CSV table of N, CA and C in Angstrom, one decimal:
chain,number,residue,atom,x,y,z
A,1,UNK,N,49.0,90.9,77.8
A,1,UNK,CA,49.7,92.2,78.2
A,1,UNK,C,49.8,92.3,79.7
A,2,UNK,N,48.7,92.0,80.6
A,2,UNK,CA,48.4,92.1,82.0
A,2,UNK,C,49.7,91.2,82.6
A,3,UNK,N,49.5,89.8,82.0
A,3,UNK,CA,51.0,88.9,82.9
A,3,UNK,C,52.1,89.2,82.3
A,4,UNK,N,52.7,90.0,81.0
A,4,UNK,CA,54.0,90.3,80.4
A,4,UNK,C,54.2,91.9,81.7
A,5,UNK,N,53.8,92.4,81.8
A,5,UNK,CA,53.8,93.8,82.7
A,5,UNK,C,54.3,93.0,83.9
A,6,UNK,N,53.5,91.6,84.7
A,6,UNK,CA,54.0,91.2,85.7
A,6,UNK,C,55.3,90.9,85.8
A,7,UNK,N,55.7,90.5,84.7
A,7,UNK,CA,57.3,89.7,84.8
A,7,UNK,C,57.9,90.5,83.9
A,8,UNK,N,57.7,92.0,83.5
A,8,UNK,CA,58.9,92.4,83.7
A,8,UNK,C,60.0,93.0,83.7
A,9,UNK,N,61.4,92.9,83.1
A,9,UNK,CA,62.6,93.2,84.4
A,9,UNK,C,62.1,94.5,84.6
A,10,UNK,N,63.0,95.3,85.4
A,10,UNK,CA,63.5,96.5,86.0
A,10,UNK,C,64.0,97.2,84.8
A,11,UNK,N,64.2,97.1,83.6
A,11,UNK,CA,64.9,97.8,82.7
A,11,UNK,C,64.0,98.1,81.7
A,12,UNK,N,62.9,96.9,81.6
A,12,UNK,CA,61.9,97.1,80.9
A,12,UNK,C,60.6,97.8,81.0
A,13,UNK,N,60.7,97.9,82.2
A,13,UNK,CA,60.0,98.4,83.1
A,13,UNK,C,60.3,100.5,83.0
A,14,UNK,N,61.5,100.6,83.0
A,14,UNK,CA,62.1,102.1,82.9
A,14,UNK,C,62.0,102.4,80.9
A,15,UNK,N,62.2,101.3,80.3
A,15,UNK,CA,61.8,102.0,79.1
A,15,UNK,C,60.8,102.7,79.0
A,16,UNK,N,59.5,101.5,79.2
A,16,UNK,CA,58.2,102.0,79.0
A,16,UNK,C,58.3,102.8,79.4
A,17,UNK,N,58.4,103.2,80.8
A,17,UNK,CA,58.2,104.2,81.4
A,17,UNK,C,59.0,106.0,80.7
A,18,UNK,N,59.6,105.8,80.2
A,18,UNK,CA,60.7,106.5,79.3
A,18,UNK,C,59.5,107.2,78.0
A,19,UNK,N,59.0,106.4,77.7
A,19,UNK,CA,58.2,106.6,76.7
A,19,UNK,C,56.9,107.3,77.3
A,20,UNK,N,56.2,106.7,78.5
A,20,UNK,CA,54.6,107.2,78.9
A,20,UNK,C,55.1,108.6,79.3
A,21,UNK,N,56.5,108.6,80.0
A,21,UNK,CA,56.8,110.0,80.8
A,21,UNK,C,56.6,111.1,79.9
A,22,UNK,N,57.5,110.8,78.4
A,22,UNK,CA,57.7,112.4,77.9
A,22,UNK,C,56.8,112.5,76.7
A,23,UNK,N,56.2,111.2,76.9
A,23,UNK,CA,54.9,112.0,75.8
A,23,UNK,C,53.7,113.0,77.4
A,24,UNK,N,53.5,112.3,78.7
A,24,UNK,CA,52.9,112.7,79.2
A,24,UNK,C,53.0,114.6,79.7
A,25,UNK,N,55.1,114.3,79.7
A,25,UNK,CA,54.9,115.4,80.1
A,25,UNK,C,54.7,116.7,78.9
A,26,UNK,N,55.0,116.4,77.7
A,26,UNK,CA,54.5,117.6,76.7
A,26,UNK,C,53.2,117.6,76.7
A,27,UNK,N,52.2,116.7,76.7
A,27,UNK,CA,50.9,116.9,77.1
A,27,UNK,C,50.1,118.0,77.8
A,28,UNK,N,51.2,117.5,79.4
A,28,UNK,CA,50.7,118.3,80.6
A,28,UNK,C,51.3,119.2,80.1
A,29,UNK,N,52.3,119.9,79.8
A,29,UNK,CA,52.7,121.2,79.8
A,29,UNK,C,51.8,122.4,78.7
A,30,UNK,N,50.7,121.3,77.6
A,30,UNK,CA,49.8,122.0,77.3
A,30,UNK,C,48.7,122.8,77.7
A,31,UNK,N,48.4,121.2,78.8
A,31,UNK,CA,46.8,121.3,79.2
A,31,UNK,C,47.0,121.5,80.4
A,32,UNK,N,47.7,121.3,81.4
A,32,UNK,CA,47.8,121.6,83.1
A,32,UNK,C,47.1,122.7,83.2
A,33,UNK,N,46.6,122.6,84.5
A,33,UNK,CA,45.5,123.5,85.3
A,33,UNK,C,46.2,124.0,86.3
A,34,UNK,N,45.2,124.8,86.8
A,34,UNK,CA,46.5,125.2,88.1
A,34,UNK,C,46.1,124.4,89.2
A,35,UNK,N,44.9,124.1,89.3
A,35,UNK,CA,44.5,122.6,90.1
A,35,UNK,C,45.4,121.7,90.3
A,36,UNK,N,46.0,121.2,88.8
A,36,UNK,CA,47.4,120.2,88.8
A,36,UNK,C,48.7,120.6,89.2
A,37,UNK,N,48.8,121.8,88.8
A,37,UNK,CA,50.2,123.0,89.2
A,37,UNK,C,50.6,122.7,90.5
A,38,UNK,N,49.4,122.9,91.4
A,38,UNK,CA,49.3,122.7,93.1
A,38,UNK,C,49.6,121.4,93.1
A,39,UNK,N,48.9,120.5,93.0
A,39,UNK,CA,49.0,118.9,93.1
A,39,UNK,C,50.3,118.7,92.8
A,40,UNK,N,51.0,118.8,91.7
A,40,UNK,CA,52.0,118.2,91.8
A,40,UNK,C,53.4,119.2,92.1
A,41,UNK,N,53.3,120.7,92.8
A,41,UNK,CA,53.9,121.4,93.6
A,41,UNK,C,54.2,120.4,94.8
A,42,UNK,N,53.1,119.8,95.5
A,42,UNK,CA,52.7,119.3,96.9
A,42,UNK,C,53.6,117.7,96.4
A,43,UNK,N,53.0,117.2,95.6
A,43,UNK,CA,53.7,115.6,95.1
A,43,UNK,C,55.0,116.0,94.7
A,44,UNK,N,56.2,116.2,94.5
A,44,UNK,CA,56.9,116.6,94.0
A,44,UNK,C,58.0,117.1,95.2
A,45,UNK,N,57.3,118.1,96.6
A,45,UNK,CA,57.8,118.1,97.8
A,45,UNK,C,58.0,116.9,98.0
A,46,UNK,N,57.1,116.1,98.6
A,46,UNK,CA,57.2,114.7,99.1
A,46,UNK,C,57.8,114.1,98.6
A,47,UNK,N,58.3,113.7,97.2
A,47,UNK,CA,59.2,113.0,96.9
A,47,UNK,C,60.2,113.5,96.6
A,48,UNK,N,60.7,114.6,96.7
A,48,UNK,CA,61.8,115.3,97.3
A,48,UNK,C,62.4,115.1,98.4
A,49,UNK,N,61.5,114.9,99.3
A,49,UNK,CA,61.6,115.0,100.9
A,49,UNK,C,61.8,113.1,101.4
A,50,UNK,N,61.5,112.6,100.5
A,50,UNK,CA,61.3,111.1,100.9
A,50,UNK,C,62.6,110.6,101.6
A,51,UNK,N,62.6,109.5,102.1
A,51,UNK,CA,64.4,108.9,102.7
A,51,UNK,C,63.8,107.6,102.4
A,52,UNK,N,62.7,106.8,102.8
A,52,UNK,CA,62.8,105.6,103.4
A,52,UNK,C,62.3,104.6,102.1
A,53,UNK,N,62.6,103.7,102.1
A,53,UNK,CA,62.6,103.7,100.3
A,53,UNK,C,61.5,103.1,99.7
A,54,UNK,N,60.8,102.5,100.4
A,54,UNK,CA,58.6,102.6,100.3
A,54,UNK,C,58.3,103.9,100.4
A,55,UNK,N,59.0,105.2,101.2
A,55,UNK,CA,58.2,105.8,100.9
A,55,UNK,C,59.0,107.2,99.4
A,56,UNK,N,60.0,106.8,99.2
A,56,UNK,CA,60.3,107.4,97.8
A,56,UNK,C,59.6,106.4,96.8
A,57,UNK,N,59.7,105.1,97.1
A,57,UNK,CA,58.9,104.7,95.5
A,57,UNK,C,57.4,105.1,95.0
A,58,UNK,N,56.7,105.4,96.8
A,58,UNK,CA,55.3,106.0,96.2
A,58,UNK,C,55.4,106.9,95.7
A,59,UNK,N,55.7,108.1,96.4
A,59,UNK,CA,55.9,109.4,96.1
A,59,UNK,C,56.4,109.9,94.3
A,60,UNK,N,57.8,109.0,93.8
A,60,UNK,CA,57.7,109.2,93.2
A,60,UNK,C,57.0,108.5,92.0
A,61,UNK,N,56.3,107.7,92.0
A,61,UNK,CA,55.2,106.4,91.4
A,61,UNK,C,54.1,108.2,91.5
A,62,UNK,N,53.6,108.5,92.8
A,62,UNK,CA,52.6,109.6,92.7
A,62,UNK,C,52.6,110.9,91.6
A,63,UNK,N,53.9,111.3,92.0
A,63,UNK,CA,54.4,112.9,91.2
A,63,UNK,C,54.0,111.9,89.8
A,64,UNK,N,54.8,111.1,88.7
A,64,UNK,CA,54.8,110.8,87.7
A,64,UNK,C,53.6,110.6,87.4
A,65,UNK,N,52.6,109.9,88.4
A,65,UNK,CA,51.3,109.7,87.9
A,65,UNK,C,50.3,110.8,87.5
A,66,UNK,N,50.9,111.6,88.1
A,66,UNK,CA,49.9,113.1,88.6
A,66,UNK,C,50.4,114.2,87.1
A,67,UNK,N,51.5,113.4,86.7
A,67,UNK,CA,51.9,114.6,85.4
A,67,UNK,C,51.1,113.6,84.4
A,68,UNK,N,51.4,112.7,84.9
A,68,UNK,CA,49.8,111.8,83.4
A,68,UNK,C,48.6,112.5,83.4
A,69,UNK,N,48.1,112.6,84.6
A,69,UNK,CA,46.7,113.0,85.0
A,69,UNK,C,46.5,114.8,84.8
A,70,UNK,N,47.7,115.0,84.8
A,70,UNK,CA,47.6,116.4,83.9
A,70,UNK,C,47.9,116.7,82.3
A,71,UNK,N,48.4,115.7,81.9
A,71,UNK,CA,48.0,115.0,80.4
A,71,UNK,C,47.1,115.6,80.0
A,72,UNK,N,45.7,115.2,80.4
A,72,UNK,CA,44.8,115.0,80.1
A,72,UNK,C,44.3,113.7,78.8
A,73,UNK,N,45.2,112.4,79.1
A,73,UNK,CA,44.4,111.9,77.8
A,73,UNK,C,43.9,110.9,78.1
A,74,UNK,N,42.9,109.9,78.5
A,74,UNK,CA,42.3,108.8,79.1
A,74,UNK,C,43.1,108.0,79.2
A,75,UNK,N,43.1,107.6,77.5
A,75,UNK,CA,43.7,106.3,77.2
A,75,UNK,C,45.6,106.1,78.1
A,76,UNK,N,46.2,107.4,78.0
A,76,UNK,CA,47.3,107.3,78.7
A,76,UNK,C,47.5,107.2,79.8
A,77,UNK,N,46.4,108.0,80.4
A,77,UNK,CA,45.8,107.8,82.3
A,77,UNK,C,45.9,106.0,82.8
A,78,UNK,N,45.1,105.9,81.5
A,78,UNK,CA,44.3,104.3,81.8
A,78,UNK,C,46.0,103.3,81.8
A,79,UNK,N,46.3,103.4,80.7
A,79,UNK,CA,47.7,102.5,80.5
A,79,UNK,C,49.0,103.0,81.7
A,80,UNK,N,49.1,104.1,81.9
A,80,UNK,CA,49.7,104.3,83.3
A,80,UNK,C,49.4,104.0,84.6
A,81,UNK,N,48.3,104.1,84.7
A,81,UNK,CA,47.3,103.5,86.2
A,81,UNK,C,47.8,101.7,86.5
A,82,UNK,N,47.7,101.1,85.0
A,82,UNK,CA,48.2,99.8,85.5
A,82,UNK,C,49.3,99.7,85.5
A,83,UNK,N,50.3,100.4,84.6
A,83,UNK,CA,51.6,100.6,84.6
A,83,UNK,C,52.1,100.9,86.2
A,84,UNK,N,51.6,102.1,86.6
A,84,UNK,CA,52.1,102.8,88.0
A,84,UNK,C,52.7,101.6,88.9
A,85,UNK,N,52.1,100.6,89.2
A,85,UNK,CA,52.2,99.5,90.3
A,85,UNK,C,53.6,98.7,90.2
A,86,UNK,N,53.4,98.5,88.9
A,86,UNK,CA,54.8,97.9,88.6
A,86,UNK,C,56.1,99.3,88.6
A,87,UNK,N,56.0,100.1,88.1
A,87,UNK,CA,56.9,100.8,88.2
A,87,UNK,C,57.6,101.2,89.7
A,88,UNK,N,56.5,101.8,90.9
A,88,UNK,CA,56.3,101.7,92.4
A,88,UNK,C,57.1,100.3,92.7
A,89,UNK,N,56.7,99.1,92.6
A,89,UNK,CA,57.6,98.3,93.0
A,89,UNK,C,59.1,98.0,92.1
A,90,UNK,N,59.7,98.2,91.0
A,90,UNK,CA,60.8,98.8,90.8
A,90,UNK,C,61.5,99.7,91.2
A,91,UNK,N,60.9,100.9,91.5
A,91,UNK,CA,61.3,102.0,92.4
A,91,UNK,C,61.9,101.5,93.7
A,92,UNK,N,61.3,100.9,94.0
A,92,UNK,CA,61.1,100.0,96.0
A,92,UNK,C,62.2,99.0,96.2
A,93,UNK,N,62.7,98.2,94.7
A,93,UNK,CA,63.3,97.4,94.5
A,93,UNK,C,64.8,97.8,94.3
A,94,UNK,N,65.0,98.8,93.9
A,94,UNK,CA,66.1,99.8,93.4
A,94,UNK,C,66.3,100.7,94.4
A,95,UNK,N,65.5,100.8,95.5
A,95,UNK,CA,66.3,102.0,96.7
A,95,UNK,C,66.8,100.8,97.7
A,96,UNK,N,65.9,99.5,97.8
A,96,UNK,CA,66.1,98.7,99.1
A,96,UNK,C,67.4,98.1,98.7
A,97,UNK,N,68.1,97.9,97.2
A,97,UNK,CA,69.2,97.1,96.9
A,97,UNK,C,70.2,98.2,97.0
A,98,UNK,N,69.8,99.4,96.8
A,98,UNK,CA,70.9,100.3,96.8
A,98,UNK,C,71.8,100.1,94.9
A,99,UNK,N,71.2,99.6,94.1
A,99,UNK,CA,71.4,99.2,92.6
A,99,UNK,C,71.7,100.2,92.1
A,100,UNK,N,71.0,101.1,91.8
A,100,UNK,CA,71.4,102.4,91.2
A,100,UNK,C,71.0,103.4,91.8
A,101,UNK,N,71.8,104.6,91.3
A,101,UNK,CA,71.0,105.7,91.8
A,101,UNK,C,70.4,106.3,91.0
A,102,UNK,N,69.2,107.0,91.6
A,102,UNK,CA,68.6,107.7,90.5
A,102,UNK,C,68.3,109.1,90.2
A,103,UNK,N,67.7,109.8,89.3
A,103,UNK,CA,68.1,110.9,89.1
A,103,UNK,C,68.2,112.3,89.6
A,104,UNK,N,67.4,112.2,91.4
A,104,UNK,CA,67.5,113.2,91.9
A,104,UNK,C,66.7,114.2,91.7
A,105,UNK,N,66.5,115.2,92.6
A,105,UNK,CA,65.5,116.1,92.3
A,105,UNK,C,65.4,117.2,91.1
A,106,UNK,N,66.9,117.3,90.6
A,106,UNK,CA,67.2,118.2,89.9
A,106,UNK,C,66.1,118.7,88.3
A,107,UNK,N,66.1,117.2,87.8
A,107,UNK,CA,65.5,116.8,86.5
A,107,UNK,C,63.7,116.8,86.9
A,108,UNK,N,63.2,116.4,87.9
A,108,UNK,CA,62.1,116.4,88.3
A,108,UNK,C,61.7,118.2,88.6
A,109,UNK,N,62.3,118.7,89.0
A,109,UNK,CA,62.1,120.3,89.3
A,109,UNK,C,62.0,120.9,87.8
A,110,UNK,N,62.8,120.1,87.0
A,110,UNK,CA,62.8,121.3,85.8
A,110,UNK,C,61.5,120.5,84.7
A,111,UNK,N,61.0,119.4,85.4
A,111,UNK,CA,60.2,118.7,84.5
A,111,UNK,C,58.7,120.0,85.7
A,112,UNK,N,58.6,120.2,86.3
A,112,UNK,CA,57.7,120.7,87.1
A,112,UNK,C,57.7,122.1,86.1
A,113,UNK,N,58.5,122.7,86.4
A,113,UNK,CA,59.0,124.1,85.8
A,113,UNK,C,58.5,124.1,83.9
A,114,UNK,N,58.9,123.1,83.2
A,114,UNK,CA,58.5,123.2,82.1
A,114,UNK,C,56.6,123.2,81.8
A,115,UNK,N,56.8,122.4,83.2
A,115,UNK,CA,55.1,122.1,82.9
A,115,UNK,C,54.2,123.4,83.1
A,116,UNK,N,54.7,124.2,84.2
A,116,UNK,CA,54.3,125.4,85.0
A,116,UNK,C,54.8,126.6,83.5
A,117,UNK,N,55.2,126.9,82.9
A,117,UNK,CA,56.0,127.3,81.9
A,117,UNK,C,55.7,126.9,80.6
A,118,UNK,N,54.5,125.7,80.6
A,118,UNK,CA,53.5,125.4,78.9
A,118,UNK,C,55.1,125.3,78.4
A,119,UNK,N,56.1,124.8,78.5
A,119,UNK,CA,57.0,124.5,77.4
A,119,UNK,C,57.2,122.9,77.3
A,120,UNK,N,56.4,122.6,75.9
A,120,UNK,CA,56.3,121.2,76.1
A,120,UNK,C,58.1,120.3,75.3
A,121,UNK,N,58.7,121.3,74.8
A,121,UNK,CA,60.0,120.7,74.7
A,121,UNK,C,60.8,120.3,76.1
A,122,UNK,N,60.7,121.6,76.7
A,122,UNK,CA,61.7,121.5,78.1
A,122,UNK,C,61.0,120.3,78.9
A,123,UNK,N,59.4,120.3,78.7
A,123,UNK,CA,59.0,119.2,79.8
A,123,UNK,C,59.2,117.9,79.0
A,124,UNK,N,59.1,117.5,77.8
A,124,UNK,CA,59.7,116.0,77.7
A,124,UNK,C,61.2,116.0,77.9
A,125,UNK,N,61.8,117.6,77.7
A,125,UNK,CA,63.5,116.8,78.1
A,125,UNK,C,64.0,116.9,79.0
A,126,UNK,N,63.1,117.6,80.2
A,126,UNK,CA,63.1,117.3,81.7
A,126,UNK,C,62.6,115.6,82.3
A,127,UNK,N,61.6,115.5,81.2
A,127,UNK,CA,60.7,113.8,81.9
A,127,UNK,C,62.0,112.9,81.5
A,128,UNK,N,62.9,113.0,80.7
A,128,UNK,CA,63.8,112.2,79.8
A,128,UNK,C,65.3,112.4,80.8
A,129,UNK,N,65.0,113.2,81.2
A,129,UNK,CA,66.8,113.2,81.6
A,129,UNK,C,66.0,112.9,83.5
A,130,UNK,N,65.1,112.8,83.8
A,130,UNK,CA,64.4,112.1,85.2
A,130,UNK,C,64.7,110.6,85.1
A,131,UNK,N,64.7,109.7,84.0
A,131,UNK,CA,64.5,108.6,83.7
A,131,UNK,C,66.2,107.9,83.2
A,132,UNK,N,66.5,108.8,82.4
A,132,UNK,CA,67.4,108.3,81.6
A,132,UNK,C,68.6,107.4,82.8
A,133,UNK,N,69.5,108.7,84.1
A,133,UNK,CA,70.2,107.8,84.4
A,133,UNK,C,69.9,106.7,84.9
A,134,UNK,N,68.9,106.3,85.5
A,134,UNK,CA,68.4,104.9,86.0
A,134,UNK,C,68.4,103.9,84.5
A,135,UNK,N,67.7,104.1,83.8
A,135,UNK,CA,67.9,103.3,82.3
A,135,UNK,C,69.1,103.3,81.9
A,136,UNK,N,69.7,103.8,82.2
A,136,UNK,CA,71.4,103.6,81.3
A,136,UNK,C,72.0,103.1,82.5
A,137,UNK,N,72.1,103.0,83.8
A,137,UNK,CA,72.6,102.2,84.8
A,137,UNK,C,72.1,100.9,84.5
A,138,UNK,N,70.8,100.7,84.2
A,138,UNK,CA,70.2,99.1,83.9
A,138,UNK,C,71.1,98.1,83.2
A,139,UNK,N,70.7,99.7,81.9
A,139,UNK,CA,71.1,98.9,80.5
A,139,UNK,C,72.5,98.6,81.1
A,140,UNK,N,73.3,99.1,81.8
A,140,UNK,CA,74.8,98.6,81.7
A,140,UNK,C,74.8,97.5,82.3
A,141,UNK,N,73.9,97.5,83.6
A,141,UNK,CA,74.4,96.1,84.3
A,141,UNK,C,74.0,95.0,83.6
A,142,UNK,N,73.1,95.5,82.7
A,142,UNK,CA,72.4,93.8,81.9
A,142,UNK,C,73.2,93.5,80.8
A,143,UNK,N,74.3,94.3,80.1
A,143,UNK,CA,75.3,94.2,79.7
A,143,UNK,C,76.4,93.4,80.3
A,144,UNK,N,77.2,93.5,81.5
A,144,UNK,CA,77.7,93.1,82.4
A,144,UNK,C,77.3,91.6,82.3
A,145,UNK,N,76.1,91.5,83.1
A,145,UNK,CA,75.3,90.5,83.4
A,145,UNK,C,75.4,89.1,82.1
């Protein structure tokens, strides 16, 4: 599993991710603390605020990690933690090419808001529509391709 995560692509990479996001974020919108509220208020600036495209892939690699960690569920903490690195450098890979664009702050604000708001529908179909255009930009070019 450790060397299939290394290699791969960018598409496969945004599914998974697709999947850890919106189970993580109905989680968090259960169990968030206001400890995490803050945290990812503050994570969430930053990657709002980002330009430079190392420092959007951390930022947003951070915020997403930080709504796992308001999950609260180990095992998903644990499988995102290794996940995070690879995703971070897809992120890095996709601002430096200029490949797609991605979803903007819009879907991230309302994935914040659902979580802040215990509404665990709005926060998976906030985590889902954060992810989606970049995954459907993929899937098209590997179609193409």
């Amino acid at each position: 599993m450790l060397r299939r995560f290394g290699t791969a692509d960018v598409r496969e990479v945004f599914e998974v991710q697709l999947g850890f996001d919106v189970q993580a974020a109905q989680l968090a919108a259960m169990r968030r603390t206001d400890v995490d509220l803050r945290r990812l208020r503050s994570l969430l600036a930053a990657r709002n605020h980002a330009t430079a495209p190392e420092e959007f892939a951390r930022a947003d690699a951070d915020f997403h990690l930080a709504v796992v960690e308001a999950a609260g569920n180990s095992v998903l903490l644990e499988c995102y933690r290794f996940f995070v690195g690879r995703l971070h450098d897809s992120l890095h890979a996709l601002r430096t090419q200029d490949v797609i664009q991605e979803s903007g702050a819009e879907p991230h604000d309302a994935l914040l808001a659902a979580i802040e708001a215990g509404d665990e529908a709005a926060a998976a179909a906030a985590a889902a529509a954060a992810i989606r255009p970049s995954l459907n930009a993929l899937t098209e070019q590997f179609r193409v391709s």
